[in-house]
């Protein structure tokens, strides 16, 4: 039997392009434009065999499905990818960065069929915790519920994010970290790239 697969929805491949790096954004736009609908390509825009790729992905412990949050095509692609992965490995969970861990009980009730859309959005405080049009994400949430798949909240509350920015992660007691462990030390090249990305946010 295949192991539990976690399909994770998050801002991934479009991160640098969304942060004001004009050259990166233009390159990403060209890459987006050259991949035909339903096609797959690697980072160098070389086409990949979809069936082989999905079989490998379905046997992995986790698959990251990136997005630009306000791009409807990306969300349709995520849904189609989830359906393909589920067909190959029904032991699937859907991880979403859109929800903080504090609302996990609400997501459990949603997957169990106990909430309406309006109740889900209200009880997760969607406008505050995420804010993007819920219609981008509801088809994915309905897919999870229809197939009784766990939806896993991957984010933390904004208060913890703000506290970490002010005080540093080491200053946050373990019992107040919302289950998040210490990060692995990043390679120097990644740390430098991340520093440049974050510098783009500086006032």
Coordinates of C-alpha atoms in Angstrom, one line a residue, residues 86-167:
X86 CA -5.8 10.9 -5.5
X87 CA -6.5 8.5 -8.4
X88 CA -3.0 7.0 -8.0
X89 CA -2.8 7.2 -4.2
X90 CA -6.1 7.5 -2.3
X91 CA -4.3 7.8 1.0
X92 CA -4.0 11.6 0.5
X93 CA -4.1 14.6 2.8
X94 CA -4.3 18.2 1.6
X95 CA -2.1 20.7 3.5
X96 CA -3.0 24.4 3.1
X97 CA -0.9 27.3 4.2
X98 CA -4.1 29.4 4.0
X99 CA -5.2 28.3 7.5
X100 CA -3.4 28.7 10.9
X101 CA -3.2 25.6 13.0
X102 CA -5.6 27.0 15.5
X103 CA -8.5 26.3 13.1
X104 CA -7.7 22.6 12.6
X105 CA -10.8 21.5 14.4
X106 CA -12.9 23.6 12.0
X107 CA -11.3 21.9 9.0
X108 CA -11.9 18.5 10.6
X109 CA -15.6 19.3 10.8
X110 CA -15.6 20.5 7.2
X111 CA -14.0 17.3 5.9
X112 CA -16.6 15.3 8.0
X113 CA -19.4 17.2 6.2
X114 CA -20.6 19.1 9.3
X115 CA -20.3 22.7 8.0
X116 CA -21.6 24.8 5.2
X117 CA -19.3 27.0 3.1
X118 CA -20.5 30.0 5.0
X119 CA -19.9 28.4 8.3
X120 CA -16.4 27.3 7.2
X121 CA -15.4 30.7 6.1
X122 CA -16.8 32.4 9.2
X123 CA -15.3 29.9 11.7
X124 CA -11.9 30.1 10.1
X125 CA -12.1 33.9 9.9
X126 CA -11.2 33.6 6.3
X127 CA -11.2 37.3 5.4
X128 CA -8.7 38.0 8.2
X129 CA -6.4 35.0 8.0
X130 CA -6.2 34.8 4.2
X131 CA -8.4 37.4 2.5
X132 CA -8.1 36.2 -1.1
X133 CA -11.3 35.3 -2.9
X134 CA -12.6 32.1 -1.3
X135 CA -14.0 31.0 -4.7
X136 CA -10.4 30.2 -5.7
X137 CA -10.1 27.6 -3.0
X138 CA -13.6 26.2 -2.4
X139 CA -13.4 23.7 -5.3
X140 CA -10.3 22.2 -3.6
X141 CA -12.0 22.1 -0.2
X142 CA -15.0 20.5 -1.7
X143 CA -12.8 17.9 -3.4
X144 CA -11.3 17.0 -0.1
X145 CA -14.6 16.7 1.6
X146 CA -16.2 14.7 -1.2
X147 CA -13.4 12.2 -0.9
X148 CA -13.2 12.4 3.0
X149 CA -9.6 13.6 2.8
X150 CA -8.0 15.4 5.8
X151 CA -7.4 19.1 5.2
X152 CA -4.4 20.1 7.3
X153 CA -3.8 23.7 8.5
X154 CA -0.1 24.4 8.0
X155 CA 0.3 28.0 9.0
X156 CA 0.5 29.8 12.4
X157 CA -1.4 32.7 13.8
X158 CA -0.2 36.1 12.8
X159 CA 0.6 36.9 16.4
X160 CA 3.3 34.3 16.5
X161 CA 4.7 35.6 13.2
X162 CA 4.9 39.2 14.6
X163 CA 6.3 38.0 17.9
X164 CA 9.1 36.1 16.1
X165 CA 9.9 39.1 14.0
X166 CA 10.2 41.3 17.2
X167 CA 11.9 38.9 19.6

